[in-house]
XYZ file of C-alpha atoms in Angstrom:
669
model
C 0.026 -0.362 -0.189
C 3.005 2.422 0.765
C 4.421 2.055 -2.528
C 1.139 2.572 -4.592
C 0.522 5.536 -2.299
C 3.870 7.214 -3.089
C 3.294 6.189 -6.879
C 0.172 8.135 -6.948
C 1.522 11.081 -4.965
C 4.270 11.152 -7.363
C 1.851 11.214 -10.347
C -0.159 13.804 -8.634
C 3.139 16.155 -8.191
C 4.052 15.176 -11.406
C 0.427 16.715 -12.936
C 0.675 19.566 -10.694
C 3.931 20.414 -11.836
C 2.912 20.295 -15.727
C -0.548 22.259 -14.933
C 1.824 25.163 -13.235
C 3.948 25.087 -16.291
C 0.885 25.572 -18.742
C -0.088 28.197 -16.189
C 2.878 30.451 -16.487
C 3.348 29.820 -20.317
C -0.355 30.772 -21.207
C -1.640 33.080 -18.373
C -1.676 36.508 -17.690
C 1.689 38.144 -15.761
C -0.957 39.965 -13.044
C -2.624 37.137 -12.264
C 0.053 34.941 -12.147
C 1.724 37.000 -9.569
C -1.407 37.740 -7.563
C -1.725 33.824 -7.316
C 1.884 32.543 -6.893
C 3.617 35.505 -5.372
C 3.512 34.189 -1.593
C 5.723 33.057 0.703
C 3.297 29.710 0.966
C 3.941 28.969 -2.853
C 7.475 28.979 -2.742
C 7.798 27.241 -0.054
C 5.649 24.200 -1.460
C 7.783 24.238 -4.504
C 11.028 24.369 -2.371
C 10.131 21.260 -0.393
C 9.063 19.421 -3.696
C 12.127 20.366 -4.994
C 14.204 19.304 -2.509
C 11.991 15.876 -2.336
C 13.293 14.988 -5.437
C 16.940 15.961 -4.934
C 17.106 13.471 -2.101
C 15.740 10.911 -4.294
C 17.364 11.477 -7.698
C 18.793 8.002 -8.504
C 16.135 7.539 -10.972
C 15.282 8.746 -14.425
C 11.871 9.702 -13.469
C 12.726 11.622 -10.336
C 15.480 13.396 -12.088
C 13.221 14.512 -14.642
C 10.382 15.719 -12.275
C 13.230 17.658 -10.478
C 14.305 19.757 -13.676
C 10.194 20.271 -14.104
C 10.092 21.733 -10.490
C 13.367 23.744 -11.502
C 11.542 24.931 -14.682
C 8.572 26.181 -12.966
C 10.662 28.231 -9.891
C 12.719 30.060 -12.942
C 9.249 30.967 -14.748
C 7.857 32.504 -11.558
C 11.192 34.158 -10.799
C 11.136 35.365 -14.073
C 7.546 36.903 -13.969
C 8.404 38.521 -10.548
C 11.852 38.982 -9.293
C 10.947 39.790 -6.124
C 9.213 37.005 -5.573
C 9.608 35.714 -1.856
C 12.455 33.309 -2.597
C 15.479 34.989 -0.404
C 12.971 34.960 2.625
C 12.155 31.174 2.556
C 15.640 30.232 2.182
C 15.044 28.652 -1.145
C 17.593 30.975 -2.898
C 20.687 30.166 -0.667
C 20.090 26.654 -1.350
C 19.760 26.849 -5.224
C 22.929 28.855 -5.105
C 24.552 25.744 -2.850
C 23.456 23.269 -5.729
C 24.854 26.054 -8.174
C 28.218 25.578 -7.145
C 28.277 22.032 -6.527
C 30.663 20.009 -7.047
C 32.972 22.626 -8.274
C 32.934 23.867 -5.025
C 33.288 21.675 -1.454
C 30.717 22.019 0.899
C 30.000 20.495 4.507
C 26.311 21.197 3.648
C 23.843 18.065 4.413
C 21.741 19.021 1.600
C 24.522 18.024 -0.853
C 26.233 15.484 1.270
C 24.428 12.652 -0.395
C 23.828 14.407 -3.574
C 25.322 12.868 -6.556
C 25.472 14.234 -10.241
C 26.272 11.876 -13.465
C 26.720 12.620 -16.736
C 22.999 11.200 -17.759
C 21.429 13.785 -19.366
C 18.737 15.003 -16.887
C 22.057 15.423 -14.495
C 23.133 17.768 -17.391
C 20.321 19.413 -18.435
C 19.660 20.278 -14.144
C 23.339 22.037 -14.314
C 22.332 24.332 -17.157
C 18.926 24.835 -15.580
C 20.065 26.029 -12.341
C 22.769 27.964 -14.297
C 19.547 29.976 -15.539
C 18.021 30.325 -12.441
C 21.245 31.817 -11.286
C 20.790 34.528 -13.557
C 17.157 35.306 -12.877
C 17.887 35.535 -9.227
C 20.532 38.188 -9.622
C 17.641 40.553 -10.905
C 16.769 40.977 -7.297
C 19.254 43.186 -5.934
C 18.778 41.607 -2.593
C 20.789 38.929 -4.414
C 24.114 40.560 -4.274
C 25.165 39.499 -0.667
C 23.883 35.807 -1.113
C 25.838 35.472 -4.281
C 29.153 37.030 -2.721
C 28.521 34.662 0.193
C 27.916 31.604 -1.701
C 31.094 32.189 -3.650
C 28.985 30.911 -7.089
C 31.425 32.919 -9.083
C 34.385 31.124 -7.969
C 32.683 28.195 -9.107
C 31.659 29.282 -12.719
C 35.606 30.556 -12.983
C 36.213 26.847 -12.671
C 35.253 26.020 -15.978
C 36.904 28.996 -17.665
C 40.184 26.972 -18.879
C 41.816 25.751 -22.226
C 40.494 22.696 -23.318
C 40.686 19.663 -23.167
C 41.112 19.291 -19.514
C 44.038 18.441 -17.881
C 42.626 15.314 -15.885
C 43.710 15.176 -12.359
C 44.811 11.675 -11.091
C 45.151 12.164 -7.499
C 41.642 13.016 -6.680
C 38.300 11.015 -7.894
C 36.497 14.602 -8.850
C 33.907 13.964 -11.017
C 34.273 14.899 -14.451
C 31.738 15.839 -17.455
C 32.182 14.890 -20.963
C 34.210 16.770 -23.228
C 31.172 17.822 -25.006
C 29.051 18.376 -21.744
C 32.026 20.500 -20.380
C 32.128 22.662 -23.590
C 28.578 23.271 -23.432
C 28.852 24.359 -19.465
C 32.159 26.633 -20.265
C 30.363 28.473 -22.756
C 27.137 28.754 -20.488
C 29.288 29.776 -17.466
C 30.672 32.475 -19.526
C 27.208 33.809 -20.476
C 26.384 33.742 -16.794
C 29.661 35.723 -15.680
C 28.768 38.467 -18.001
C 25.706 38.965 -16.244
C 26.903 38.493 -12.576
C 30.511 39.968 -12.539
C 29.572 43.333 -13.287
C 27.650 43.179 -9.807
C 30.978 41.961 -7.948
C 33.945 43.816 -8.504
C 35.561 42.976 -5.521
C 35.484 39.336 -6.185
C 36.967 40.304 -9.553
C 40.154 41.642 -8.037
C 39.972 39.110 -4.686
C 39.956 35.601 -7.303
C 42.416 37.282 -10.094
C 39.487 37.163 -12.584
C 41.666 39.310 -15.271
C 44.666 36.951 -15.154
C 41.819 33.916 -15.769
C 40.324 35.534 -17.979
C 43.568 36.700 -20.597
C 44.821 33.250 -20.309
C 41.852 31.558 -21.679
C 41.476 34.391 -24.251
C 45.151 33.948 -25.443
C 43.887 30.298 -25.889
C 41.117 31.134 -28.079
C 43.460 33.079 -30.350
C 46.134 31.113 -30.416
C 47.019 28.577 -33.503
C 46.851 25.418 -31.670
C 43.991 23.184 -32.993
C 40.847 22.118 -31.152
C 37.933 20.269 -32.490
C 35.000 21.441 -30.988
C 31.505 19.773 -30.963
C 29.539 22.989 -31.529
C 26.127 21.308 -30.919
C 24.657 23.455 -28.213
C 22.858 26.778 -28.230
C 26.322 28.998 -27.294
C 28.145 27.008 -29.772
C 26.399 27.874 -32.304
C 29.243 28.709 -35.711
C 31.832 27.204 -33.680
C 32.307 23.476 -34.821
C 35.812 22.220 -35.049
C 37.281 25.561 -34.122
C 37.501 28.057 -30.914
C 35.234 31.032 -32.567
C 32.453 30.494 -29.535
C 35.020 30.431 -26.700
C 36.200 33.570 -28.527
C 32.967 35.339 -28.860
C 31.785 34.722 -25.204
C 34.967 35.799 -23.151
C 34.750 39.229 -25.448
C 31.527 39.765 -24.295
C 32.538 39.316 -20.907
C 35.158 41.528 -21.554
C 32.605 43.886 -22.541
C 30.591 43.502 -19.542
C 33.282 44.060 -17.218
C 34.769 47.140 -19.476
C 30.782 48.568 -19.559
C 31.072 49.105 -15.763
C 33.830 51.881 -16.578
C 35.719 51.010 -13.166
C 39.205 52.639 -14.002
C 40.781 50.103 -11.852
C 39.498 47.253 -14.081
C 40.687 49.347 -17.222
C 44.051 49.021 -15.275
C 44.737 45.594 -14.663
C 43.506 44.449 -17.852
C 45.689 47.372 -20.082
C 48.477 46.440 -17.754
C 48.044 42.591 -18.668
C 48.350 43.736 -22.552
C 44.624 43.598 -23.870
C 44.785 45.939 -26.151
C 47.799 44.849 -28.205
C 46.359 41.700 -28.055
C 42.900 42.322 -29.654
C 44.301 44.654 -31.859
C 46.681 42.041 -33.271
C 43.786 39.507 -33.655
C 40.971 42.084 -35.256
C 44.074 42.899 -37.885
C 44.479 39.120 -38.963
C 40.705 38.456 -38.639
C 39.928 41.012 -41.039
C 42.681 39.858 -43.497
C 40.998 36.565 -43.670
C 37.357 37.403 -43.495
C 37.448 40.149 -45.690
C 35.322 37.608 -48.454
C 32.923 36.585 -46.437
C 32.046 37.322 -42.833
C 29.348 35.589 -40.848
C 27.325 36.652 -37.548
C 29.757 34.998 -35.379
C 32.689 37.066 -36.730
C 30.763 39.729 -36.731
C 30.093 39.864 -32.940
C 33.739 39.076 -32.234
C 34.778 42.194 -34.334
C 32.140 44.484 -33.017
C 32.714 43.363 -29.158
C 36.755 44.023 -29.728
C 36.211 47.606 -31.229
C 33.627 48.549 -28.228
C 36.445 47.079 -25.612
C 38.879 49.323 -27.698
C 36.960 52.416 -27.458
C 36.018 52.133 -23.899
C 39.667 51.584 -22.840
C 41.200 54.367 -25.383
C 38.578 56.860 -24.737
C 40.121 58.895 -22.195
C 43.610 57.849 -22.010
C 46.284 59.184 -24.396
C 48.933 56.624 -23.502
C 46.047 53.490 -24.307
C 45.459 55.394 -27.719
C 49.371 55.580 -28.440
C 49.226 51.639 -27.694
C 46.595 51.038 -29.963
C 49.347 52.639 -32.397
C 49.655 51.419 -36.124
C 48.381 48.027 -35.841
C 45.320 49.332 -34.585
C 44.896 51.933 -37.314
C 45.332 49.511 -40.240
C 43.120 47.189 -38.845
C 40.497 50.102 -38.555
C 41.125 51.154 -41.999
C 40.900 47.695 -43.432
C 36.997 47.184 -41.370
C 36.144 50.772 -43.363
C 37.401 49.406 -46.665
C 35.231 46.436 -46.570
C 32.285 46.563 -48.646
C 28.477 45.982 -47.299
C 27.797 42.449 -49.207
C 30.541 40.901 -47.882
C 29.156 41.408 -44.095
C 26.928 39.025 -43.096
C 24.860 39.526 -46.830
C 24.431 43.213 -46.209
C 22.887 42.887 -43.032
C 25.140 43.453 -40.216
C 27.076 46.187 -42.371
C 25.773 49.126 -40.498
C 26.465 47.511 -37.075
C 29.839 46.612 -37.671
C 30.626 50.354 -39.440
C 29.104 52.099 -36.007
C 31.544 49.816 -33.907
C 34.441 51.185 -36.289
C 33.451 54.960 -36.637
C 33.316 54.810 -32.865
C 36.502 53.383 -32.189
C 38.302 55.713 -34.695
C 36.585 58.729 -32.401
C 37.855 56.882 -29.236
C 41.178 55.353 -30.335
C 42.419 57.960 -33.124
C 41.134 61.551 -32.223
C 42.528 63.342 -29.643
C 46.468 61.602 -30.202
C 48.514 63.692 -32.765
C 50.585 60.478 -33.418
C 47.414 58.412 -34.014
C 45.688 61.057 -36.187
C 48.761 61.587 -38.382
C 49.235 57.992 -39.312
C 45.427 57.648 -39.745
C 45.499 60.371 -42.026
C 48.735 59.624 -44.025
C 47.199 55.996 -44.438
C 44.334 57.750 -46.152
C 41.926 56.819 -43.444
C 39.988 60.167 -43.932
C 39.315 59.292 -47.695
C 37.778 55.984 -46.664
C 35.617 57.948 -44.043
C 34.495 60.444 -46.527
C 33.775 57.620 -49.027
C 31.122 56.136 -46.652
C 29.346 59.139 -46.681
C 28.304 58.852 -50.185
C 27.078 55.316 -49.701
C 25.463 55.346 -46.391
C 21.787 56.419 -45.136
C 21.361 59.840 -43.203
C 21.839 58.149 -39.755
C 25.438 57.425 -40.264
C 26.337 59.911 -42.210
C 25.803 62.045 -39.107
C 28.138 59.773 -36.944
C 30.647 59.806 -39.627
C 30.378 63.447 -39.891
C 31.245 64.263 -36.296
C 33.875 61.988 -36.313
C 35.692 63.749 -39.208
C 34.960 66.890 -38.095
C 36.614 66.233 -34.727
C 39.827 64.993 -37.172
C 39.925 68.345 -38.608
C 41.184 69.707 -35.161
C 44.538 68.348 -36.978
C 45.325 70.744 -39.794
C 46.838 68.097 -41.862
C 43.237 66.442 -42.249
C 42.008 69.956 -44.232
C 44.340 69.127 -47.539
C 42.972 65.533 -47.624
C 39.320 66.982 -47.060
C 39.976 69.495 -50.038
C 41.468 67.233 -52.453
C 38.862 64.474 -52.151
C 36.211 63.454 -54.842
C 33.902 60.796 -54.915
C 32.483 58.321 -57.080
C 30.743 61.237 -59.304
C 33.817 63.424 -59.167
C 32.408 65.610 -56.790
C 34.463 67.679 -54.365
C 33.621 67.307 -50.221
C 32.278 70.664 -50.240
C 29.762 70.142 -52.856
C 28.555 66.868 -50.884
C 28.104 69.154 -47.961
C 25.894 71.389 -49.350
C 23.740 68.643 -50.700
C 23.436 67.210 -47.399
C 22.487 70.322 -46.281
C 19.951 71.161 -48.956
C 18.423 67.086 -48.127
C 18.104 68.667 -44.421
C 15.820 71.319 -45.698
C 13.869 69.460 -47.637
C 13.172 67.178 -45.052
C 12.233 69.655 -42.542
C 10.236 71.404 -44.947
C 12.168 74.658 -44.734
C 10.808 77.575 -46.735
C 12.843 77.890 -49.812
C 12.127 79.257 -53.391
C 12.719 77.042 -56.696
C 16.576 77.949 -56.768
C 17.039 77.721 -52.693
C 16.888 81.436 -51.945
C 14.994 82.355 -48.130
C 11.213 82.604 -48.505
C 10.618 83.549 -45.253
C 13.132 86.342 -43.967
C 11.545 86.134 -40.193
C 12.046 82.417 -39.711
C 15.470 81.168 -42.341
C 16.008 77.761 -40.739
C 12.958 76.857 -38.998
C 11.100 74.332 -41.031
C 7.253 72.930 -40.609
C 8.118 70.031 -38.457
C 9.740 72.668 -36.106
C 7.117 75.079 -36.242
C 4.534 72.301 -35.303
C 5.959 71.745 -32.128
C 3.943 73.433 -29.513
C 5.860 76.108 -27.448
C 5.309 75.865 -24.009
C 7.481 77.218 -20.819
C 10.604 74.775 -19.849
C 12.258 73.871 -16.983
C 15.574 75.418 -16.349
C 17.791 72.760 -17.970
C 15.189 71.362 -20.481
C 16.437 72.335 -24.144
C 14.466 74.112 -26.311
C 12.849 73.356 -29.601
C 15.608 75.012 -31.623
C 18.504 73.718 -29.536
C 17.149 70.125 -30.234
C 17.114 70.965 -33.945
C 20.956 71.180 -33.731
C 20.967 67.634 -32.119
C 18.517 66.163 -34.447
C 20.184 67.017 -37.968
C 23.505 67.415 -39.331
C 23.360 71.269 -40.082
C 25.529 72.098 -37.108
C 28.482 69.874 -38.251
C 28.125 70.988 -41.663
C 28.419 75.090 -40.497
C 31.334 73.386 -38.307
C 33.220 72.163 -41.535
C 32.633 75.357 -43.342
C 34.002 77.284 -40.430
C 37.181 75.151 -40.674
C 37.579 75.099 -44.599
C 36.233 78.859 -45.149
C 33.236 80.128 -46.925
C 35.406 81.341 -50.279
C 37.341 80.074 -52.752
C 36.254 76.743 -52.803
C 36.559 73.991 -55.186
C 33.942 72.532 -57.092
C 31.020 74.647 -56.292
C 27.937 75.036 -58.618
C 25.322 77.748 -58.573
C 22.889 76.447 -55.981
C 26.109 75.683 -53.719
C 26.825 79.483 -53.698
C 23.000 80.392 -52.790
C 23.052 77.512 -49.895
C 26.776 78.657 -48.434
C 25.230 82.147 -48.009
C 22.642 80.605 -45.656
C 25.469 78.373 -44.183
C 27.668 81.405 -43.326
C 25.037 83.143 -41.595
C 23.740 79.905 -39.732
C 25.040 81.142 -36.059
C 23.093 84.368 -36.279
C 19.958 83.162 -37.826
C 20.110 80.225 -34.599
C 20.412 82.870 -32.116
C 17.886 84.784 -33.576
C 15.547 81.662 -33.244
C 16.405 81.404 -29.566
C 15.630 84.965 -28.870
C 12.358 84.462 -30.365
C 11.519 81.724 -28.281
C 12.493 83.476 -25.184
C 10.419 86.427 -25.806
C 7.242 83.904 -26.613
C 8.161 82.097 -23.767
C 8.150 85.290 -21.512
C 4.773 86.379 -23.329
C 3.270 83.060 -22.157
C 4.138 83.424 -18.675
C 3.067 87.201 -18.253
C 6.737 88.657 -17.567
C 7.449 92.518 -19.034
C 10.320 93.476 -19.895
C 12.042 96.834 -18.565
C 12.431 99.762 -21.086
C 16.408 98.621 -21.724
C 15.655 95.006 -22.137
C 12.798 95.593 -24.541
C 14.865 98.022 -26.373
C 17.805 95.011 -26.597
C 15.312 92.632 -27.421
C 13.713 94.489 -30.271
C 17.421 95.182 -31.656
C 18.596 91.409 -31.683
C 15.206 90.617 -33.294
C 15.244 93.268 -35.844
C 19.239 92.824 -36.542
C 18.530 88.994 -37.341
C 15.584 89.859 -39.741
C 18.039 92.310 -41.588
C 20.582 90.139 -41.606
C 18.029 87.429 -43.226
C 17.124 90.219 -45.705
C 20.774 90.940 -46.592
C 21.420 87.336 -47.122
C 18.242 87.291 -49.767
C 19.914 90.116 -51.185
C 22.943 88.349 -51.825
C 21.372 85.225 -53.254
C 19.571 87.073 -55.742
C 22.808 89.172 -56.752
C 24.475 85.658 -57.594
C 21.419 84.208 -59.500
C 21.379 87.841 -61.430
C 25.122 87.325 -62.132
C 24.554 83.720 -63.134
C 22.015 84.803 -65.259
C 24.352 87.189 -66.627
C 27.027 84.678 -67.296
C 24.479 81.701 -68.739
C 23.382 84.916 -71.309
C 26.886 85.407 -72.498
C 27.684 81.581 -72.878
C 24.286 81.389 -74.735
C 25.572 84.547 -76.886
C 29.099 83.118 -77.609
C 27.630 79.728 -78.463
C 25.327 81.401 -80.904
C 28.311 83.523 -82.299
C 30.134 79.869 -82.540
C 27.181 78.547 -84.990
C 27.088 81.517 -86.919
C 30.525 81.003 -87.591
C 29.946 77.263 -88.152
C 27.338 77.616 -90.654
C 29.210 80.707 -92.690
C 32.267 78.032 -93.148
C 30.223 75.212 -94.283
C 28.625 77.621 -96.898
C 32.091 78.798 -97.935
C 32.842 75.202 -98.108
C 29.923 74.456 -100.342
C 30.946 77.494 -102.698
C 34.196 76.218 -103.086
C 33.164 72.653 -103.615
C 30.675 74.175 -106.316
C 33.509 76.206 -108.027
C 35.844 72.927 -108.264
C 33.074 71.147 -109.838
C 32.513 73.595 -112.100
C 36.370 74.113 -113.306
C 36.951 70.315 -113.657
C 33.675 69.889 -115.406
C 34.218 72.887 -118.142
C 37.547 73.640 -119.673
C 36.680 77.727 -120.084
C 35.629 77.832 -116.579
C 39.106 76.407 -116.138
C 40.957 78.734 -118.240
C 39.286 81.488 -116.879
C 40.058 80.338 -112.833
C 43.549 80.019 -114.431
C 43.715 83.566 -115.793
C 42.381 84.940 -112.580
C 44.644 83.213 -110.514
C 47.405 84.552 -112.495
C 46.106 88.440 -112.487
C 45.983 87.852 -108.909
C 49.823 86.714 -108.397
C 50.590 89.635 -110.527
C 48.647 92.444 -108.611
C 50.246 90.678 -105.379
C 53.809 91.348 -106.070
C 55.788 94.490 -106.215
C 56.647 96.564 -108.877
C 59.192 94.976 -111.016
C 63.086 96.347 -110.953
C 65.524 96.084 -113.722
C 67.422 92.964 -113.530
C 69.827 93.378 -116.577
C 72.628 93.835 -114.346
C 72.588 90.820 -112.471
C 74.066 87.776 -114.101
C 71.375 85.069 -112.557
C 67.618 85.956 -112.834
C 65.230 83.146 -110.859
C 62.146 82.242 -112.513
C 59.518 82.380 -109.399
C 56.886 80.697 -111.256
C 56.565 76.501 -111.259
C 56.528 75.424 -114.498
C 53.269 73.427 -115.585
C 51.665 73.843 -112.690
C 47.955 72.388 -112.767
C 46.573 74.244 -109.536
C 44.054 76.749 -109.757
C 42.941 77.495 -106.389
C 45.480 79.209 -103.578
C 46.307 76.377 -100.748
C 46.050 76.967 -97.132
C 49.096 75.888 -94.946
C 47.537 71.830 -94.665
C 47.421 69.765 -97.466
C 45.235 66.421 -97.599
C 46.519 63.637 -99.732
C 44.229 60.792 -100.971
C 45.911 57.677 -101.418
C 45.722 54.322 -101.168
C 45.574 53.287 -97.374
C 48.670 51.345 -96.017
C 46.722 48.282 -94.801
C 45.962 47.430 -98.358
C 49.182 47.943 -99.585
C 50.804 45.362 -96.523
C 48.064 42.682 -98.176
C 49.298 43.010 -101.597
């Protein structure tokens, strides 16, 4: 009877867990929180879980144990603040998560044994996942520290295959299982370690990770199984391990803790990553998949964070890193995941240029000499507006180095257009997108709002807080016009190459951009004061009126300049048209003359009397052209200036056209 009762109890528990699982997956979060967010629920799940832990000697109990753990993780995922800490369940879960990596005298794990069966392997992965979910509760930090779960996870971070310890009979996973758990541990550490920085230095995490990283990039062969979720794309290589160790570095770097920066840089992480990425970009320039993309982007992010605020680290980045960046900037989009990951790679590379090149004179000079500026400018033509804004900002910071200006002025795009013309095109595109009032020729239509478009005007004007930006200030952030103005301040507003008529019209507006923007801000200030019922005193009122009037006068002056430029171009067009017409007249006159000459030639060769008349007229013209004849009787020799038997009856020019047999025909004979 007792065995039958236990069997019925197990069946009931199994059905209950299955029912809870379905409710958690199909029900709404609010209803689940109301019904399951209690100490009673967590206590019952805890008792059921440990009841199966102590009886994990058969497959049925192990499966039921795993199902209970899945239900617990689903509840915690919906509500991380469930009373799992108050019931002591969290502490005991952390104990099992660190077993068998860490020894413990707790009676809970005294008789608990793990095997290489699939159920125990799944249990280990499930409990790793549960630890990540538990970490969402801020009260878990102390428990995580005391449980030393990080040390247990770090025990998986070692080169493969593992060296077996023959002195101890410790439990060993299969190589494929250990590889899966290793990748899972790396993913878990990337979430837990940023919350436990003291343990980072206590356990010497930086050295452990760098040793493992060096193994992932060396030339030793390792035939990875690559048959798990985390090992996607890593079969017969170490790419998966490299991907997740870089992700772990990225999580640590994201804490912006200077102590971690110093620890990693002192151990040579910058030169190690730059060297491997340079080799990797050379090998994957033909095709780059998502694993390569993740590795390169994470590596670039790490380098950007490390070199952002330290000139010495920028110099460590050096020529090897600059060569790697130029290789990445030169990769064409179809070769990066079929074009789907190109923009992600480009943003990471530009950010790395901004952080590791800009700010170091040595790196800037080498980047410019290696034509890195040309690579950035080429990207402006082929990329969308969102990336153009980022690239322009990066190049604008590079122009602080005066050597960059010469390269910018000499650059020409695919259509042989200069950079100044491209900037004017971008400015006009911005105005079209924001619906700024302009004529067909680009002249200012509304001199009271020379920069404000319909989109900016549609934003209602409301009283703002002290540090809240107004719509005129937000307009500077949203578009590229402020960056374009910055470029022209560096390059100048006159004597620029490659400009067209419409470009000169646009430059008139760009040159006065700052004055117009200041006028917009003063208009907003006056409008806000009127809305709040504030009246200015007489001197302040006169000052504001003067400022607003000066802005309008400046706009009218710009309109006059634009109209003058259009008028001059119109006169120039008329002059070109007149010259072209005169050329047409000369061409027609020449054709008529040639026709008359041809008719005369045909007539002379057709009728002999006409030929004689032509000969007589030629002789007469020759005689009239000669000076008066002198008496040559005193000279011994008299030269006859006429060629005897000449058959030409027309005066020839300086050129002679001879019609003869082509050389090709003579060679054939």
